[in-house]
mmCIF file of C-alpha atoms in Angstrom:
data_model
loop_
_atom_site.group_PDB
_atom_site.id
_atom_site.type_symbol
_atom_site.label_atom_id
_atom_site.label_comp_id
_atom_site.label_asym_id
_atom_site.label_seq_id
_atom_site.Cartn_x
_atom_site.Cartn_y
_atom_site.Cartn_z
ATOM 1 C CA MET G 118 0.000 0.000 0.000
ATOM 2 C CA ASN G 119 2.827 2.413 0.889
ATOM 3 C CA LYS G 120 4.578 1.751 -2.433
ATOM 4 C CA LEU G 121 1.336 2.354 -4.352
ATOM 5 C CA LEU G 122 0.684 5.613 -2.509
ATOM 6 C CA ILE G 123 4.192 6.814 -3.215
ATOM 7 C CA SER G 124 3.804 5.976 -6.898
ATOM 8 C CA ILE G 125 0.520 7.892 -7.157
ATOM 9 C CA LEU G 126 1.949 10.925 -5.366
ATOM 10 C CA THR G 127 4.984 10.873 -7.649
ATOM 11 C CA LEU G 128 2.825 10.831 -10.799
ATOM 12 C CA MET G 129 0.649 13.649 -9.461
ATOM 13 C CA THR G 130 3.727 15.738 -8.724
ATOM 14 C CA LEU G 131 5.175 15.172 -12.194
ATOM 15 C CA PHE G 132 1.834 16.030 -13.817
ATOM 16 C CA SER G 133 1.429 19.169 -11.735
ATOM 17 C CA PHE G 134 4.807 20.530 -12.780
ATOM 18 C CA ASN G 135 4.606 19.551 -16.438
ATOM 19 C CA PRO G 136 5.070 22.831 -18.363
ATOM 20 C CA GLN G 137 2.719 21.578 -21.086
ATOM 21 C CA ASN G 138 -0.121 21.627 -18.577
ATOM 22 C CA GLU G 139 0.530 25.144 -17.380
ATOM 23 C CA LYS G 140 -1.633 27.821 -19.007
ATOM 24 C CA GLU G 141 0.630 30.671 -19.990
ATOM 25 C CA GLU G 142 -0.738 34.099 -19.135
ATOM 26 C CA PHE G 143 -0.942 36.363 -22.178
ATOM 27 C CA ASN G 144 0.220 39.900 -21.520
ATOM 28 C CA CYS G 145 0.777 42.332 -24.352
ATOM 29 C CA ILE G 146 4.174 43.896 -24.815
ATOM 30 C CA ASP G 147 3.927 47.563 -23.880
ATOM 31 C CA PHE G 148 5.457 49.248 -26.904
ATOM 32 C CA LYS G 149 6.234 52.960 -26.651
ATOM 33 C CA PHE G 150 6.299 54.295 -30.190
ATOM 34 C CA LYS G 151 7.726 57.717 -30.917
ATOM 35 C CA SER G 152 5.388 58.223 -33.864
ATOM 36 C CA TYR G 153 2.628 56.556 -35.870
ATOM 37 C CA GLN G 154 5.200 55.968 -38.595
ATOM 38 C CA GLU G 155 7.367 53.981 -36.185
ATOM 39 C CA GLN G 156 4.317 51.994 -35.099
ATOM 40 C CA ALA G 157 3.418 51.250 -38.719
ATOM 41 C CA ASP G 158 6.979 50.241 -39.590
ATOM 42 C CA SER G 159 7.090 47.928 -36.576
ATOM 43 C CA MET G 160 3.843 46.202 -37.542
ATOM 44 C CA VAL G 161 5.042 45.620 -41.094
ATOM 45 C CA ALA G 162 8.382 44.284 -39.840
ATOM 46 C CA PHE G 163 6.778 41.878 -37.345
ATOM 47 C CA MET G 164 4.278 40.687 -39.952
ATOM 48 C CA THR G 165 6.956 40.099 -42.583
ATOM 49 C CA GLN G 166 9.185 38.214 -40.142
ATOM 50 C CA ALA G 167 6.253 36.112 -38.924
ATOM 51 C CA GLN G 168 5.280 35.183 -42.474
ATOM 52 C CA ASN G 169 8.802 33.909 -43.057
ATOM 53 C CA SER G 170 9.120 32.026 -39.761
ATOM 54 C CA ASN G 171 8.004 28.694 -38.349
ATOM 55 C CA SER G 172 6.363 28.071 -34.989
ATOM 56 C CA PRO G 173 7.099 28.772 -32.171
ATOM 57 C CA GLU G 174 9.095 31.766 -33.463
ATOM 58 C CA LYS G 175 6.151 32.712 -35.671
ATOM 59 C CA ASP G 176 3.812 32.788 -32.675
ATOM 60 C CA LYS G 177 6.180 35.131 -30.808
ATOM 61 C CA LEU G 178 6.359 37.479 -33.781
ATOM 62 C CA GLU G 179 2.585 37.415 -34.212
ATOM 63 C CA LYS G 180 2.233 38.367 -30.559
ATOM 64 C CA LYS G 181 4.500 41.381 -31.154
ATOM 65 C CA PHE G 182 2.489 42.286 -34.260
ATOM 66 C CA PHE G 183 -0.760 42.000 -32.322
ATOM 67 C CA CYS G 184 0.509 44.123 -29.448
ATOM 68 C CA ALA G 185 1.784 46.802 -31.850
ATOM 69 C CA PHE G 186 -1.577 46.918 -33.646
ATOM 70 C CA PRO G 187 -3.935 49.823 -32.757
ATOM 71 C CA ASP G 188 -6.510 49.320 -30.001
ATOM 72 C CA SER G 189 -9.146 51.853 -31.076
ATOM 73 C CA PHE G 190 -10.898 53.180 -34.166
ATOM 74 C CA LYS G 191 -8.986 56.444 -33.794
ATOM 75 C CA GLY G 192 -5.759 54.461 -33.743
ATOM 76 C CA MET G 193 -6.769 52.766 -36.995
ATOM 77 C CA GLN G 194 -7.456 56.157 -38.561
ATOM 78 C CA GLU G 195 -4.015 57.404 -37.555
ATOM 79 C CA ILE G 196 -2.265 54.404 -39.126
ATOM 80 C CA PHE G 197 -4.476 53.513 -42.091
ATOM 81 C CA GLY G 198 -6.706 56.524 -42.792
ATOM 82 C CA PHE G 199 -6.623 59.788 -44.681
ATOM 83 C CA ASP G 200 -7.197 63.319 -43.452
ATOM 84 C CA ASP G 201 -7.599 66.281 -45.794
ATOM 85 C CA VAL G 202 -5.955 68.506 -43.213
ATOM 86 C CA LYS G 203 -3.041 66.261 -42.273
ATOM 87 C CA GLU G 204 -0.858 64.151 -44.511
ATOM 88 C CA GLU G 205 -2.044 60.653 -45.308
ATOM 89 C CA ALA G 206 -1.424 58.032 -42.644
ATOM 90 C CA PRO G 207 1.673 55.760 -42.815
ATOM 91 C CA LEU G 208 -0.250 52.756 -44.171
ATOM 92 C CA TYR G 209 -2.893 54.583 -46.160
ATOM 93 C CA ASN G 210 -1.655 53.392 -49.543
ATOM 94 C CA TYR G 211 -2.913 50.168 -51.111
ATOM 95 C CA PRO G 212 -1.940 47.385 -50.829
ATOM 96 C CA ASN G 213 0.367 47.970 -47.857
ATOM 97 C CA GLY G 214 -2.336 48.951 -45.389
ATOM 98 C CA TYR G 215 -4.841 46.409 -46.652
ATOM 99 C CA ASN G 216 -2.303 43.590 -46.280
ATOM 100 C CA VAL G 217 -1.616 44.489 -42.649
ATOM 101 C CA ILE G 218 -5.313 44.684 -41.772
ATOM 102 C CA GLU G 219 -5.993 41.408 -43.564
ATOM 103 C CA TYR G 220 -3.156 39.710 -41.652
ATOM 104 C CA PHE G 221 -4.588 40.931 -38.347
ATOM 105 C CA GLY G 222 -8.003 39.600 -39.337
ATOM 106 C CA LYS G 223 -6.648 36.090 -39.820
ATOM 107 C CA LEU G 224 -4.531 35.682 -36.672
ATOM 108 C CA ILE G 225 -5.135 32.413 -34.820
ATOM 109 C CA SER G 226 -2.223 32.309 -32.356
ATOM 110 C CA ILE G 227 -3.606 34.978 -30.005
ATOM 111 C CA PRO G 228 -5.887 33.932 -27.111
ATOM 112 C CA LYS G 229 -9.465 34.402 -28.247
ATOM 113 C CA ASP G 230 -10.556 36.734 -25.451
ATOM 114 C CA LYS G 231 -7.621 39.103 -26.016
ATOM 115 C CA TYR G 232 -7.916 38.922 -29.781
ATOM 116 C CA TYR G 233 -11.611 39.727 -29.973
ATOM 117 C CA GLU G 234 -11.352 42.405 -27.318
ATOM 118 C CA LYS G 235 -8.980 44.322 -29.594
ATOM 119 C CA PHE G 236 -10.859 43.468 -32.797
ATOM 120 C CA ILE G 237 -14.045 44.875 -31.284
ATOM 121 C CA ASN G 238 -12.215 47.905 -29.865
ATOM 122 C CA ILE G 239 -11.022 49.010 -33.302
ATOM 123 C CA ASN G 240 -14.593 48.814 -34.620
ATOM 124 C CA VAL G 241 -16.501 50.556 -31.837
ATOM 125 C CA ASN G 242 -17.810 53.885 -33.194
ATOM 126 C CA GLY G 243 -16.301 53.085 -36.586
ATOM 127 C CA ILE G 244 -17.569 54.902 -39.658
ATOM 128 C CA TRP G 245 -16.930 54.386 -43.353
ATOM 129 C CA GLU G 246 -14.129 56.539 -44.763
ATOM 130 C CA ALA G 247 -13.201 54.606 -47.927
ATOM 131 C CA ASP G 248 -9.870 52.930 -48.726
ATOM 132 C CA ASN G 249 -8.762 50.982 -45.615
ATOM 133 C CA ILE G 250 -11.380 52.356 -43.206
ATOM 134 C CA VAL G 251 -14.225 50.161 -44.430
ATOM 135 C CA ASP G 252 -16.193 46.972 -43.751
ATOM 136 C CA ALA G 253 -15.374 46.892 -40.026
ATOM 137 C CA PHE G 254 -11.885 45.781 -41.073
ATOM 138 C CA GLY G 255 -13.209 42.372 -42.095
ATOM 139 C CA PHE G 256 -14.897 41.614 -38.776
ATOM 140 C CA SER G 257 -17.922 40.061 -40.491
ATOM 141 C CA ASP G 258 -15.695 37.357 -41.997
ATOM 142 C CA ARG G 259 -14.327 36.564 -38.572
ATOM 143 C CA ILE G 260 -17.828 36.293 -37.115
ATOM 144 C CA LEU G 261 -18.801 33.874 -39.883
ATOM 145 C CA ASN G 262 -15.682 31.736 -39.413
ATOM 146 C CA ASP G 263 -15.482 31.792 -35.611
ATOM 147 C CA THR G 264 -19.020 32.638 -34.571
ATOM 148 C CA GLU G 265 -18.995 31.259 -31.043
ATOM 149 C CA ASN G 266 -15.889 33.101 -29.843
ATOM 150 C CA ALA G 267 -16.686 36.338 -31.673
ATOM 151 C CA CYS G 268 -20.199 36.424 -30.258
ATOM 152 C CA ALA G 269 -19.012 35.594 -26.748
ATOM 153 C CA SER G 270 -16.803 38.682 -26.787
ATOM 154 C CA LEU G 271 -19.411 40.889 -28.447
ATOM 155 C CA ASN G 272 -21.974 39.928 -25.825
ATOM 156 C CA LYS G 273 -19.784 41.490 -23.106
ATOM 157 C CA ARG G 274 -20.266 44.921 -24.663
ATOM 158 C CA THR G 275 -23.027 47.487 -24.244
ATOM 159 C CA ASP G 276 -25.879 47.700 -26.746
ATOM 160 C CA ASN G 277 -24.470 50.967 -28.111
ATOM 161 C CA GLU G 278 -21.022 49.451 -28.679
ATOM 162 C CA ILE G 279 -22.447 46.378 -30.395
ATOM 163 C CA THR G 280 -24.721 48.482 -32.590
ATOM 164 C CA SER G 281 -21.804 50.677 -33.670
ATOM 165 C CA VAL G 282 -19.783 47.602 -34.674
ATOM 166 C CA PHE G 283 -22.655 46.145 -36.696
ATOM 167 C CA ARG G 284 -23.358 49.494 -38.361
ATOM 168 C CA PHE G 285 -19.725 49.783 -39.421
ATOM 169 C CA ILE G 286 -19.994 46.432 -41.195
ATOM 170 C CA PHE G 287 -22.689 47.858 -43.480
ATOM 171 C CA ASP G 288 -21.716 51.540 -43.575
ATOM 172 C CA GLY G 289 -20.753 53.179 -46.839
ATOM 173 C CA PRO G 290 -21.791 55.790 -49.408
ATOM 174 C CA HIS G 291 -24.512 53.494 -50.780
ATOM 175 C CA PRO G 292 -25.209 50.829 -48.126
ATOM 176 C CA ILE G 293 -28.366 49.575 -49.804
ATOM 177 C CA ASN G 294 -26.824 46.968 -52.066
ATOM 178 C CA ASP G 295 -26.793 43.246 -52.779
ATOM 179 C CA THR G 296 -23.466 42.688 -51.015
ATOM 180 C CA ASN G 297 -24.698 44.090 -47.700
ATOM 181 C CA ASN G 298 -27.928 42.149 -48.030
ATOM 182 C CA GLU G 299 -25.961 38.946 -48.563
ATOM 183 C CA ILE G 300 -23.680 39.645 -45.596
ATOM 184 C CA TYR G 301 -26.681 40.315 -43.363
ATOM 185 C CA ASN G 302 -28.422 37.118 -44.461
ATOM 186 C CA GLN G 303 -25.262 35.117 -43.790
ATOM 187 C CA LEU G 304 -24.620 36.662 -40.387
ATOM 188 C CA LEU G 305 -28.135 36.638 -38.933
ATOM 189 C CA PRO G 306 -28.779 32.881 -38.594
ATOM 190 C CA LYS G 307 -25.282 32.194 -37.255
ATOM 191 C CA ILE G 308 -25.445 35.022 -34.709
ATOM 192 C CA GLU G 309 -29.027 34.232 -33.642
ATOM 193 C CA LYS G 310 -28.020 30.644 -32.995
ATOM 194 C CA GLN G 311 -25.363 31.844 -30.562
ATOM 195 C CA ASN G 312 -27.136 34.738 -28.908
ATOM 196 C CA GLU G 313 -30.674 36.129 -29.269
ATOM 197 C CA ARG G 314 -29.642 39.577 -28.020
ATOM 198 C CA LEU G 315 -26.913 39.929 -30.640
ATOM 199 C CA GLY G 316 -29.247 38.752 -33.393
ATOM 200 C CA LYS G 317 -31.778 41.407 -32.427
ATOM 201 C CA LEU G 318 -29.109 44.142 -32.361
ATOM 202 C CA LEU G 319 -27.785 43.036 -35.748
ATOM 203 C CA THR G 320 -31.240 43.372 -37.292
ATOM 204 C CA GLU G 321 -31.856 46.729 -35.606
ATOM 205 C CA SER G 322 -28.485 48.049 -36.807
ATOM 206 C CA TYR G 323 -28.991 46.854 -40.357
ATOM 207 C CA ASN G 324 -32.504 48.268 -40.627
ATOM 208 C CA GLN G 325 -31.435 51.513 -39.028
ATOM 209 C CA ILE G 326 -28.642 52.217 -41.481
ATOM 210 C CA MET G 327 -30.800 51.194 -44.435
ATOM 211 C CA ASP G 328 -33.614 53.509 -43.283
ATOM 212 C CA GLU G 329 -31.168 56.415 -42.912
ATOM 213 C CA TYR G 330 -30.092 56.162 -46.525
ATOM 214 C CA ASP G 331 -33.264 54.631 -48.059
ATOM 215 C CA GLY G 332 -31.775 54.919 -51.504
ATOM 216 C CA HIS G 333 -31.373 58.703 -51.413
ATOM 217 C CA GLY G 334 -28.144 59.133 -49.476
ATOM 218 C CA GLN G 335 -27.762 60.911 -46.150
#
């Protein structure tokens, strides 16, 4: 009996200290950029290195890329947008900016809660501005491909925040179009299946923006 007890305790100890069973805490690197240009250059560098690397080095580089990425709609404007008063943002030009946004939209190495928190942050209060500031930065594709996790994070937000994200998906100079209708019809059943509240807010947001334009513009 003593030998059996010792064996069990030994196995439990080994299992408890097995690094593979420890959940690593994800904390973003706190970059201090001197300018938006430096931030943009860093994102491009991390992305390029990650694309040419293998795991686990790739995962480390993607983490740096993710942490360097903006965390608000204003931040996205500063990096990817255009202002008639100021000079164009560092990654305004196509395809450079589009490629960076697309890469962010396809990340899978970042913990889901952290990833969707930032993805939602950059879309809250988002409005269409053409070029790279469109289509909620591809968030609708992510909802369609990872509905459960995306909806779980969205459901933590206020109604106003959720509505602003959904509106940004459909916003544009002429939002009443076949593409938006198709996106809405694809999103609604998948979102409703996950969360009734989100499905209702999606419908309200879609109808609201369509009613505002109703084929005649703002």
